[in-house]
PDB file of C-alpha atoms in Angstrom:
ATOM      1  CA  UNK Z   1     -72.194 -11.408  30.205  1.00  0.00           C
ATOM      2  CA  UNK Z   2     -69.262  -9.448  28.427  1.00  0.00           C
ATOM      3  CA  UNK Z   3     -66.992 -10.193  30.656  1.00  0.00           C
ATOM      4  CA  UNK Z   4     -67.395 -14.206  30.635  1.00  0.00           C
ATOM      5  CA  UNK Z   5     -67.106 -13.676  26.953  1.00  0.00           C
ATOM      6  CA  UNK Z   6     -63.936 -11.647  26.847  1.00  0.00           C
ATOM      7  CA  UNK Z   7     -62.800 -14.368  29.549  1.00  0.00           C
ATOM      8  CA  UNK Z   8     -63.362 -17.079  27.377  1.00  0.00           C
ATOM      9  CA  UNK Z   9     -62.249 -15.369  24.474  1.00  0.00           C
ATOM     10  CA  UNK Z  10     -58.971 -14.809  26.289  1.00  0.00           C
ATOM     11  CA  UNK Z  11     -58.891 -18.523  27.790  1.00  0.00           C
ATOM     12  CA  UNK Z  12     -59.379 -19.676  23.731  1.00  0.00           C
ATOM     13  CA  UNK Z  13     -56.616 -17.348  22.464  1.00  0.00           C
ATOM     14  CA  UNK Z  14     -54.637 -18.732  25.410  1.00  0.00           C
ATOM     15  CA  UNK Z  15     -54.819 -22.592  24.210  1.00  0.00           C
ATOM     16  CA  UNK Z  16     -54.647 -21.488  20.314  1.00  0.00           C
ATOM     17  CA  UNK Z  17     -50.945 -20.380  21.215  1.00  0.00           C
ATOM     18  CA  UNK Z  18     -50.249 -22.977  23.344  1.00  0.00           C
ATOM     19  CA  UNK Z  19     -51.653 -25.434  21.032  1.00  0.00           C
ATOM     20  CA  UNK Z  20     -49.538 -23.795  18.041  1.00  0.00           C
ATOM     21  CA  UNK Z  21     -46.181 -23.461  20.301  1.00  0.00           C
ATOM     22  CA  UNK Z  22     -46.947 -27.512  20.589  1.00  0.00           C
ATOM     23  CA  UNK Z  23     -46.665 -27.711  17.111  1.00  0.00           C
ATOM     24  CA  UNK Z  24     -44.410 -25.540  16.176  1.00  0.00           C
ATOM     25  CA  UNK Z  25     -41.808 -26.837  18.564  1.00  0.00           C
ATOM     26  CA  UNK Z  26     -40.258 -29.628  16.464  1.00  0.00           C
ATOM     27  CA  UNK Z  27     -37.296 -27.826  16.541  1.00  0.00           C
ATOM     28  CA  UNK Z  28     -36.297 -28.873  19.997  1.00  0.00           C
ATOM     29  CA  UNK Z  29     -35.935 -32.601  18.555  1.00  0.00           C
ATOM     30  CA  UNK Z  30     -33.834 -31.683  15.905  1.00  0.00           C
ATOM     31  CA  UNK Z  31     -31.788 -29.556  18.468  1.00  0.00           C
ATOM     32  CA  UNK Z  32     -31.765 -32.967  20.788  1.00  0.00           C
ATOM     33  CA  UNK Z  33     -31.247 -35.385  17.725  1.00  0.00           C
ATOM     34  CA  UNK Z  34     -28.375 -33.270  16.869  1.00  0.00           C
ATOM     35  CA  UNK Z  35     -26.768 -32.859  20.270  1.00  0.00           C
ATOM     36  CA  UNK Z  36     -27.181 -36.970  20.934  1.00  0.00           C
ATOM     37  CA  UNK Z  37     -25.877 -37.567  17.726  1.00  0.00           C
ATOM     38  CA  UNK Z  38     -22.721 -35.459  18.683  1.00  0.00           C
ATOM     39  CA  UNK Z  39     -22.349 -37.920  21.814  1.00  0.00           C
ATOM     40  CA  UNK Z  40     -22.009 -40.783  19.549  1.00  0.00           C
ATOM     41  CA  UNK Z  41     -18.655 -38.901  18.370  1.00  0.00           C
ATOM     42  CA  UNK Z  42     -17.606 -36.846  20.636  1.00  0.00           C
ATOM     43  CA  UNK Z  43     -17.477 -39.307  23.825  1.00  0.00           C
ATOM     44  CA  UNK Z  44     -15.747 -42.353  22.337  1.00  0.00           C
ATOM     45  CA  UNK Z  45     -12.912 -39.628  21.383  1.00  0.00           C
ATOM     46  CA  UNK Z  46     -12.742 -38.395  24.685  1.00  0.00           C
ATOM     47  CA  UNK Z  47     -12.580 -41.687  26.216  1.00  0.00           C
ATOM     48  CA  UNK Z  48      -9.979 -43.534  23.440  1.00  0.00           C
ATOM     49  CA  UNK Z  49      -8.075 -40.320  23.320  1.00  0.00           C
ATOM     50  CA  UNK Z  50      -4.237 -40.153  24.959  1.00  0.00           C
ATOM     51  CA  UNK Z  51      -4.215 -37.649  27.844  1.00  0.00           C
ATOM     52  CA  UNK Z  52      -6.065 -34.754  30.077  1.00  0.00           C
ATOM     53  CA  UNK Z  53      -5.002 -32.730  26.075  1.00  0.00           C
ATOM     54  CA  UNK Z  54      -7.721 -34.795  24.478  1.00  0.00           C
ATOM     55  CA  UNK Z  55     -10.232 -34.565  27.056  1.00  0.00           C
ATOM     56  CA  UNK Z  56      -9.856 -30.837  26.768  1.00  0.00           C
ATOM     57  CA  UNK Z  57      -9.956 -30.676  23.056  1.00  0.00           C
ATOM     58  CA  UNK Z  58     -12.991 -32.661  22.844  1.00  0.00           C
ATOM     59  CA  UNK Z  59     -14.511 -30.787  26.022  1.00  0.00           C
ATOM     60  CA  UNK Z  60     -13.906 -27.936  24.379  1.00  0.00           C
ATOM     61  CA  UNK Z  61     -15.780 -28.956  21.164  1.00  0.00           C
ATOM     62  CA  UNK Z  62     -18.821 -30.565  23.311  1.00  0.00           C
ATOM     63  CA  UNK Z  63     -19.447 -26.803  24.740  1.00  0.00           C
ATOM     64  CA  UNK Z  64     -19.297 -25.590  20.880  1.00  0.00           C
ATOM     65  CA  UNK Z  65     -21.804 -27.701  20.184  1.00  0.00           C
ATOM     66  CA  UNK Z  66     -24.313 -26.884  22.986  1.00  0.00           C
ATOM     67  CA  UNK Z  67     -23.446 -23.381  22.620  1.00  0.00           C
ATOM     68  CA  UNK Z  68     -23.983 -23.415  19.062  1.00  0.00           C
ATOM     69  CA  UNK Z  69     -27.275 -25.445  19.566  1.00  0.00           C
ATOM     70  CA  UNK Z  70     -28.450 -22.860  22.398  1.00  0.00           C
ATOM     71  CA  UNK Z  71     -28.097 -20.045  19.792  1.00  0.00           C
ATOM     72  CA  UNK Z  72     -29.686 -21.897  17.295  1.00  0.00           C
ATOM     73  CA  UNK Z  73     -32.506 -22.259  20.222  1.00  0.00           C
ATOM     74  CA  UNK Z  74     -32.444 -18.624  21.109  1.00  0.00           C
ATOM     75  CA  UNK Z  75     -33.304 -18.074  17.344  1.00  0.00           C
ATOM     76  CA  UNK Z  76     -36.400 -19.707  17.767  1.00  0.00           C
ATOM     77  CA  UNK Z  77     -39.858 -17.546  17.808  1.00  0.00           C
ATOM     78  CA  UNK Z  78     -42.169 -20.533  20.007  1.00  0.00           C
ATOM     79  CA  UNK Z  79     -41.309 -21.805  23.016  1.00  0.00           C
ATOM     80  CA  UNK Z  80     -43.657 -23.774  24.880  1.00  0.00           C
ATOM     81  CA  UNK Z  81     -44.399 -23.979  28.419  1.00  0.00           C
ATOM     82  CA  UNK Z  82     -42.361 -25.738  30.513  1.00  0.00           C
ATOM     83  CA  UNK Z  83     -39.369 -25.698  28.225  1.00  0.00           C
ATOM     84  CA  UNK Z  84     -36.469 -24.300  30.282  1.00  0.00           C
ATOM     85  CA  UNK Z  85     -36.994 -26.897  33.336  1.00  0.00           C
ATOM     86  CA  UNK Z  86     -37.236 -29.677  30.587  1.00  0.00           C
ATOM     87  CA  UNK Z  87     -34.070 -28.475  28.640  1.00  0.00           C
ATOM     88  CA  UNK Z  88     -32.456 -27.794  32.519  1.00  0.00           C
ATOM     89  CA  UNK Z  89     -33.410 -31.759  33.271  1.00  0.00           C
ATOM     90  CA  UNK Z  90     -32.179 -33.113  30.048  1.00  0.00           C
ATOM     91  CA  UNK Z  91     -28.962 -31.118  29.991  1.00  0.00           C
ATOM     92  CA  UNK Z  92     -27.871 -31.718  33.558  1.00  0.00           C
ATOM     93  CA  UNK Z  93     -28.715 -35.450  32.937  1.00  0.00           C
ATOM     94  CA  UNK Z  94     -26.384 -35.440  30.076  1.00  0.00           C
ATOM     95  CA  UNK Z  95     -23.461 -33.515  31.982  1.00  0.00           C
ATOM     96  CA  UNK Z  96     -23.713 -35.444  34.932  1.00  0.00           C
ATOM     97  CA  UNK Z  97     -23.483 -39.017  32.723  1.00  0.00           C
ATOM     98  CA  UNK Z  98     -20.938 -36.963  30.198  1.00  0.00           C
ATOM     99  CA  UNK Z  99     -18.811 -36.389  33.936  1.00  0.00           C
ATOM    100  CA  UNK Z 100     -19.049 -40.065  35.444  1.00  0.00           C
ATOM    101  CA  UNK Z 101     -18.163 -41.175  31.784  1.00  0.00           C
ATOM    102  CA  UNK Z 102     -14.875 -39.308  31.870  1.00  0.00           C
ATOM    103  CA  UNK Z 103     -13.899 -39.856  35.253  1.00  0.00           C
ATOM    104  CA  UNK Z 104     -14.544 -44.000  34.928  1.00  0.00           C
ATOM    105  CA  UNK Z 105     -13.141 -43.707  31.453  1.00  0.00           C
ATOM    106  CA  UNK Z 106      -9.794 -42.310  33.158  1.00  0.00           C
ATOM    107  CA  UNK Z 107      -9.495 -44.270  36.253  1.00  0.00           C
ATOM    108  CA  UNK Z 108     -11.131 -47.181  35.809  1.00  0.00           C
ATOM    109  CA  UNK Z 109     -11.736 -48.241  32.026  1.00  0.00           C
ATOM    110  CA  UNK Z 110      -8.423 -46.875  30.813  1.00  0.00           C
ATOM    111  CA  UNK Z 111      -8.754 -46.754  26.720  1.00  0.00           C
ATOM    112  CA  UNK Z 112     -11.593 -49.479  26.541  1.00  0.00           C
ATOM    113  CA  UNK Z 113     -13.246 -49.736  23.587  1.00  0.00           C
ATOM    114  CA  UNK Z 114     -16.705 -51.524  24.459  1.00  0.00           C
ATOM    115  CA  UNK Z 115     -16.498 -49.021  27.579  1.00  0.00           C
ATOM    116  CA  UNK Z 116     -16.623 -45.861  24.940  1.00  0.00           C
ATOM    117  CA  UNK Z 117     -19.537 -47.620  22.618  1.00  0.00           C
ATOM    118  CA  UNK Z 118     -21.352 -47.576  26.211  1.00  0.00           C
ATOM    119  CA  UNK Z 119     -20.475 -44.425  27.072  1.00  0.00           C
ATOM    120  CA  UNK Z 120     -21.281 -43.199  23.829  1.00  0.00           C
ATOM    121  CA  UNK Z 121     -24.404 -44.581  24.349  1.00  0.00           C
ATOM    122  CA  UNK Z 122     -25.287 -43.329  27.835  1.00  0.00           C
ATOM    123  CA  UNK Z 123     -24.439 -39.693  26.835  1.00  0.00           C
ATOM    124  CA  UNK Z 124     -26.888 -39.758  24.029  1.00  0.00           C
ATOM    125  CA  UNK Z 125     -29.599 -41.653  25.899  1.00  0.00           C
ATOM    126  CA  UNK Z 126     -30.955 -38.356  28.091  1.00  0.00           C
ATOM    127  CA  UNK Z 127     -31.287 -36.546  24.775  1.00  0.00           C
ATOM    128  CA  UNK Z 128     -32.474 -39.137  22.755  1.00  0.00           C
ATOM    129  CA  UNK Z 129     -34.809 -39.677  25.165  1.00  0.00           C
ATOM    130  CA  UNK Z 130     -35.949 -35.976  25.796  1.00  0.00           C
ATOM    131  CA  UNK Z 131     -36.001 -35.470  21.770  1.00  0.00           C
ATOM    132  CA  UNK Z 132     -38.566 -38.526  21.252  1.00  0.00           C
ATOM    133  CA  UNK Z 133     -40.284 -36.963  24.382  1.00  0.00           C
ATOM    134  CA  UNK Z 134     -40.567 -34.175  22.755  1.00  0.00           C
ATOM    135  CA  UNK Z 135     -41.649 -35.573  19.096  1.00  0.00           C
ATOM    136  CA  UNK Z 136     -44.938 -37.367  20.760  1.00  0.00           C
ATOM    137  CA  UNK Z 137     -45.652 -33.939  22.607  1.00  0.00           C
ATOM    138  CA  UNK Z 138     -45.658 -31.817  19.430  1.00  0.00           C
ATOM    139  CA  UNK Z 139     -47.777 -34.131  17.219  1.00  0.00           C
TER     140      UNK Z 139
END
């Protein structure tokens, strides 16, 4: 009987830790909202900018944004199960959309303002959806 109580107690403590991690994971939603907001500024500047220097400067700005947010993420005390996979999927989705936007912006659409607006929303969308699902999951 003692082994069962110990196992049940361990499972209970693990459930409590998981619940606390879920409740304290609101920081990740804030991270994703900040990243999405950055896209609403940086993507139009990249698409509407003049020449490859503009893309490089704004690409570096995006890298600095990701680096700053990643340092913020690394300093968090609580990370819930599956965080690495979710983060990888979100950043990978954003990177694919961003690369497509930059290529299309320079090869097909030029400095089109409507395309820049749509591109900014497209780049922010995976991050905003991730933030929304994170907020729902941490409640």
